[in-house]
Amino acid sequence: MTALTPQSLAVGAGALLAAEVAYLLLRKRFPAFRPRLTYHLWAVALAVLAAIAYSGASPEANLGGRLLLAAVLVLSAVVLFALVEALVLLRPWKPDRGPSMPKLARDVLGLAIVVAVALYAATAVLGQPLAPLLVSSTVVSAVIGLALQDTLKNIFSGMALDLEKPFQPGDWLLLDGDVRAQVIEMSWRSTHLRTREGLNIYEPNANLSVSRLVNYGSGKRPVAIEIRVGLPYGAPPAEVKEILREAAQSAPGVVERPPTRVFVESFDDHAITYFLRVWTRRVRAIARIRDAVDSRIWYQLKRHGIEIPFPIRTVHMHEAPDMEKHRGAKALRKATELFSAVDIFRDLDAEVIARLAAASVRRLYDTGETLVEEKAEGGSLFVLERGSVRVLKADPKLGGKQVELAVLGEGAFFGEMSLLTGEPRSATVVARGHCGALELGKGPMAAALEQNPRIAEFLSRALARRQEETAAALEGERGRAAAAAPADSQTLLRRIRTFFSLR
Ligand code: CMP
């Protein structure tokens, strides 16, 4: 063998330098190109080969040279495949999709190419007929077969899953009926999933291919959630179904299409069971959607006076008549106290206030629920007993954008404008959190106005003040005076008197 000359060493060093510079450039241009140690080994082996070749020696002349040649071949295959992967296979054809080739297919393809090159190198360069040896040797086959039994099972299961595509990265799966997790990536051995709690699950592909998977998708298509609720026999199913449908449809995260459907499912011991099919795209937050729908149902039923029944035994043990009477009296006392503190009722006799309080109905609302809807017919006034609400008005000059007029807290009243003038609701009122309000209809209010016509004057001033505030809020939002001019309190007083037929 010819000794390495300084010139051949320089050629080797030059080749190494060129390969390393190429590595840095490629890494910068294609961050996905990451063969790391393999690349450096390949660069060194290539440099040594270049130096030997330059010195005029044949690398195939001795075993060391042949081994080097074989190593260069195999490492070249790895590096080249990494380059093709970074340049082509990892690049998405569509920006919103993942890599154009799934990880499992890339891994298997890469492995097959490297094994083929290694077999070629062993046969052609080293002169070892490794392939027939591997195939014919029963001992080797048995050892490899047994050792790789599980791995091969996972690879083939993974390939089957990849072809069938029962799920894709980004989909949410229900595993074994109780674990909900999102598919992150599939590799040749396992599928990487992540739960809502941030836990990583590496589920062997073989397990996935035999277990029953429920795929919720990634949220592009809506999925249905099934909810069951037992309600009393006394409530007419048509009315109940409408209430349930409305409650579910109003919950955040529930889509309008397909619409919620409600069915009577069965007549049970203490209740009629209703079954709801509710659709959502928020597949990662199924529990939250259930919670929102269940809560909305509870509030809607409460407002309609429908109780979710307990088993009969419990109901009658606790609902002793005395207790009920006591509870009713306490609620009335609280309502009277609240009404006495509301400034529009200030001029009324204690007796009239007590009558108004007795005529009011307690309503409870969940966060985000609408108490009063702009432009809707409105025949009642509300006094907030608990929590707070936002008053919002859609401004047509801002393309219907809702402007916040006020945030009202405990003791505040709203809905008086429609009640007193008969006009449609002037704004939307939305619950800021869980809140309770006492609702008062037109009848009791008419009686109060009859008893003390002076409160109409006070009310008209309150109305005029609110209308001015509304105009100011809209002006502020638009930057210049463009809101409709508020009516003055005398005009409003006339409207109230006409509406309630007062003299
Ligand atoms: P009504 O028009 O019946 O329904 C919407 C209610 O929002 C309205 O009565 C008032 O009670 C209330 N509202 C309207 N404008 C304002 C405002 N600027 N500040 C506070 N509340 C308001």
PDB file of N, CA and C and ligand atoms in Angstrom, residues 372-373 378 380 391 393 405-406 408 413-419 423-429 465-471 473, ligand 1:
ATOM      1  N   VAL A 372     -82.265  39.448  28.177  1.00  0.00           N
ATOM      2  CA  VAL A 372     -83.149  40.291  27.385  1.00  0.00           C
ATOM      3  C   VAL A 372     -82.481  40.453  26.026  1.00  0.00           C
ATOM      4  N   GLU A 373     -83.251  40.291  24.955  1.00  0.00           N
ATOM      5  CA  GLU A 373     -82.649  40.364  23.633  1.00  0.00           C
ATOM      6  C   GLU A 373     -83.120  41.610  22.892  1.00  0.00           C
ATOM      7  N   GLY A 378     -90.976  42.889  24.803  1.00  0.00           N
ATOM      8  CA  GLY A 378     -90.635  42.753  26.220  1.00  0.00           C
ATOM      9  C   GLY A 378     -91.720  43.301  27.096  1.00  0.00           C
ATOM     10  N   SER A 380     -91.647  42.839  30.639  1.00  0.00           N
ATOM     11  CA  SER A 380     -91.286  42.704  32.048  1.00  0.00           C
ATOM     12  C   SER A 380     -90.025  43.483  32.380  1.00  0.00           C
ATOM     13  N   VAL A 391     -74.911  45.311  29.527  1.00  0.00           N
ATOM     14  CA  VAL A 391     -75.954  45.830  28.629  1.00  0.00           C
ATOM     15  C   VAL A 391     -75.255  46.158  27.311  1.00  0.00           C
ATOM     16  N   LYS A 393     -75.509  47.009  22.961  1.00  0.00           N
ATOM     17  CA  LYS A 393     -76.407  47.474  21.903  1.00  0.00           C
ATOM     18  C   LYS A 393     -75.688  47.335  20.561  1.00  0.00           C
ATOM     19  N   LEU A 405     -72.981  49.254  26.807  1.00  0.00           N
ATOM     20  CA  LEU A 405     -73.554  50.492  27.350  1.00  0.00           C
ATOM     21  C   LEU A 405     -73.302  50.596  28.843  1.00  0.00           C
ATOM     22  N   ALA A 406     -73.397  49.480  29.529  1.00  0.00           N
ATOM     23  CA  ALA A 406     -73.231  49.531  30.986  1.00  0.00           C
ATOM     24  C   ALA A 406     -73.022  48.129  31.536  1.00  0.00           C
ATOM     25  N   LEU A 408     -74.282  46.298  34.967  1.00  0.00           N
ATOM     26  CA  LEU A 408     -75.174  46.537  36.107  1.00  0.00           C
ATOM     27  C   LEU A 408     -74.942  45.471  37.175  1.00  0.00           C
ATOM     28  N   PHE A 413     -81.817  47.755  38.046  1.00  0.00           N
ATOM     29  CA  PHE A 413     -82.990  47.275  37.307  1.00  0.00           C
ATOM     30  C   PHE A 413     -82.735  47.455  35.814  1.00  0.00           C
ATOM     31  N   PHE A 414     -83.410  46.675  35.004  1.00  0.00           N
ATOM     32  CA  PHE A 414     -83.338  46.832  33.550  1.00  0.00           C
ATOM     33  C   PHE A 414     -84.588  46.208  32.937  1.00  0.00           C
ATOM     34  N   GLY A 415     -84.810  46.538  31.664  1.00  0.00           N
ATOM     35  CA  GLY A 415     -86.011  46.025  30.988  1.00  0.00           C
ATOM     36  C   GLY A 415     -87.199  46.942  31.199  1.00  0.00           C
ATOM     37  N   GLU A 416     -86.956  48.068  31.913  1.00  0.00           N
ATOM     38  CA  GLU A 416     -88.070  48.984  32.217  1.00  0.00           C
ATOM     39  C   GLU A 416     -88.544  49.730  30.967  1.00  0.00           C
ATOM     40  N   MET A 417     -87.638  49.929  29.976  1.00  0.00           N
ATOM     41  CA  MET A 417     -88.015  50.735  28.810  1.00  0.00           C
ATOM     42  C   MET A 417     -89.162  50.097  28.048  1.00  0.00           C
ATOM     43  N   SER A 418     -89.049  48.812  27.742  1.00  0.00           N
ATOM     44  CA  SER A 418     -90.113  48.115  27.007  1.00  0.00           C
ATOM     45  C   SER A 418     -91.357  48.004  27.869  1.00  0.00           C
ATOM     46  N   LEU A 419     -91.144  47.666  29.130  1.00  0.00           N
ATOM     47  CA  LEU A 419     -92.289  47.467  30.009  1.00  0.00           C
ATOM     48  C   LEU A 419     -93.130  48.739  30.098  1.00  0.00           C
ATOM     49  N   GLU A 423     -92.409  49.525  23.723  1.00  0.00           N
ATOM     50  CA  GLU A 423     -91.539  49.409  22.545  1.00  0.00           C
ATOM     51  C   GLU A 423     -90.668  48.154  22.645  1.00  0.00           C
ATOM     52  N   PRO A 424     -90.108  47.701  21.491  1.00  0.00           N
ATOM     53  CA  PRO A 424     -89.234  46.518  21.573  1.00  0.00           C
ATOM     54  C   PRO A 424     -88.014  46.804  22.453  1.00  0.00           C
ATOM     55  N   ARG A 425     -87.386  45.753  22.922  1.00  0.00           N
ATOM     56  CA  ARG A 425     -86.213  45.893  23.799  1.00  0.00           C
ATOM     57  C   ARG A 425     -85.156  46.746  23.107  1.00  0.00           C
ATOM     58  N   SER A 426     -84.599  47.715  23.832  1.00  0.00           N
ATOM     59  CA  SER A 426     -83.651  48.646  23.215  1.00  0.00           C
ATOM     60  C   SER A 426     -82.219  48.120  23.261  1.00  0.00           C
ATOM     61  N   ALA A 427     -81.967  47.076  24.036  1.00  0.00           N
ATOM     62  CA  ALA A 427     -80.598  46.553  24.154  1.00  0.00           C
ATOM     63  C   ALA A 427     -80.660  45.086  24.547  1.00  0.00           C
ATOM     64  N   THR A 428     -79.483  44.441  24.465  1.00  0.00           N
ATOM     65  CA  THR A 428     -79.374  43.040  24.890  1.00  0.00           C
ATOM     66  C   THR A 428     -78.727  43.033  26.269  1.00  0.00           C
ATOM     67  N   VAL A 429     -79.229  42.176  27.154  1.00  0.00           N
ATOM     68  CA  VAL A 429     -78.631  42.090  28.492  1.00  0.00           C
ATOM     69  C   VAL A 429     -78.146  40.648  28.678  1.00  0.00           C
ATOM     70  N   ARG A 465     -82.565  59.501  31.222  1.00  0.00           N
ATOM     71  CA  ARG A 465     -81.136  59.471  31.585  1.00  0.00           C
ATOM     72  C   ARG A 465     -80.441  58.300  30.873  1.00  0.00           C
ATOM     73  N   ARG A 466     -81.076  57.150  30.878  1.00  0.00           N
ATOM     74  CA  ARG A 466     -80.462  55.969  30.248  1.00  0.00           C
ATOM     75  C   ARG A 466     -80.327  56.172  28.747  1.00  0.00           C
ATOM     76  N   GLN A 467     -81.351  56.777  28.150  1.00  0.00           N
ATOM     77  CA  GLN A 467     -81.269  56.995  26.699  1.00  0.00           C
ATOM     78  C   GLN A 467     -80.122  57.939  26.362  1.00  0.00           C
ATOM     79  N   GLU A 468     -79.923  58.942  27.245  1.00  0.00           N
ATOM     80  CA  GLU A 468     -78.797  59.864  27.010  1.00  0.00           C
ATOM     81  C   GLU A 468     -77.463  59.127  27.122  1.00  0.00           C
ATOM     82  N   GLU A 469     -77.386  58.262  28.138  1.00  0.00           N
ATOM     83  CA  GLU A 469     -76.140  57.488  28.324  1.00  0.00           C
ATOM     84  C   GLU A 469     -75.884  56.597  27.112  1.00  0.00           C
ATOM     85  N   THR A 470     -76.964  56.013  26.593  1.00  0.00           N
ATOM     86  CA  THR A 470     -76.829  55.151  25.417  1.00  0.00           C
ATOM     87  C   THR A 470     -76.292  55.955  24.237  1.00  0.00           C
ATOM     88  N   ALA A 471     -76.901  57.140  24.009  1.00  0.00           N
ATOM     89  CA  ALA A 471     -76.462  57.980  22.886  1.00  0.00           C
ATOM     90  C   ALA A 471     -74.994  58.350  23.067  1.00  0.00           C
ATOM     91  N   ALA A 473     -72.691  56.684  24.729  1.00  0.00           N
ATOM     92  CA  ALA A 473     -71.822  55.499  24.537  1.00  0.00           C
ATOM     93  C   ALA A 473     -71.637  55.232  23.052  1.00  0.00           C
TER      94      ALA A 473
HETATM   95  P1  CMP B   1     -85.433  47.538  27.591  1.00  0.00           P
HETATM   96  O1  CMP B   1     -85.332  48.385  26.367  1.00  0.00           O
HETATM   97  O2  CMP B   1     -86.752  47.044  27.984  1.00  0.00           O
HETATM   98  O3  CMP B   1     -84.424  46.299  27.388  1.00  0.00           O
HETATM   99  C1  CMP B   1     -83.027  46.537  27.368  1.00  0.00           C
HETATM  100  C2  CMP B   1     -82.657  47.255  28.647  1.00  0.00           C
HETATM  101  O4  CMP B   1     -81.311  47.658  28.769  1.00  0.00           O
HETATM  102  C3  CMP B   1     -83.394  48.559  28.727  1.00  0.00           C
HETATM  103  O5  CMP B   1     -84.769  48.316  28.828  1.00  0.00           O
HETATM  104  C4  CMP B   1     -82.731  49.196  29.893  1.00  0.00           C
HETATM  105  O6  CMP B   1     -83.207  48.709  31.089  1.00  0.00           O
HETATM  106  C5  CMP B   1     -81.320  48.725  29.712  1.00  0.00           C
HETATM  107  N1  CMP B   1     -80.487  49.829  29.162  1.00  0.00           N
HETATM  108  C6  CMP B   1     -80.606  50.433  27.959  1.00  0.00           C
HETATM  109  N2  CMP B   1     -79.678  51.417  27.836  1.00  0.00           N
HETATM  110  C7  CMP B   1     -78.987  51.441  28.983  1.00  0.00           C
HETATM  111  C8  CMP B   1     -77.894  52.212  29.484  1.00  0.00           C
HETATM  112  N3  CMP B   1     -77.337  53.160  28.745  1.00  0.00           N
HETATM  113  N4  CMP B   1     -77.445  51.945  30.720  1.00  0.00           N
HETATM  114  C9  CMP B   1     -77.994  50.982  31.470  1.00  0.00           C
HETATM  115  N5  CMP B   1     -79.006  50.220  31.043  1.00  0.00           N
HETATM  116  C10 CMP B   1     -79.506  50.437  29.834  1.00  0.00           C
END
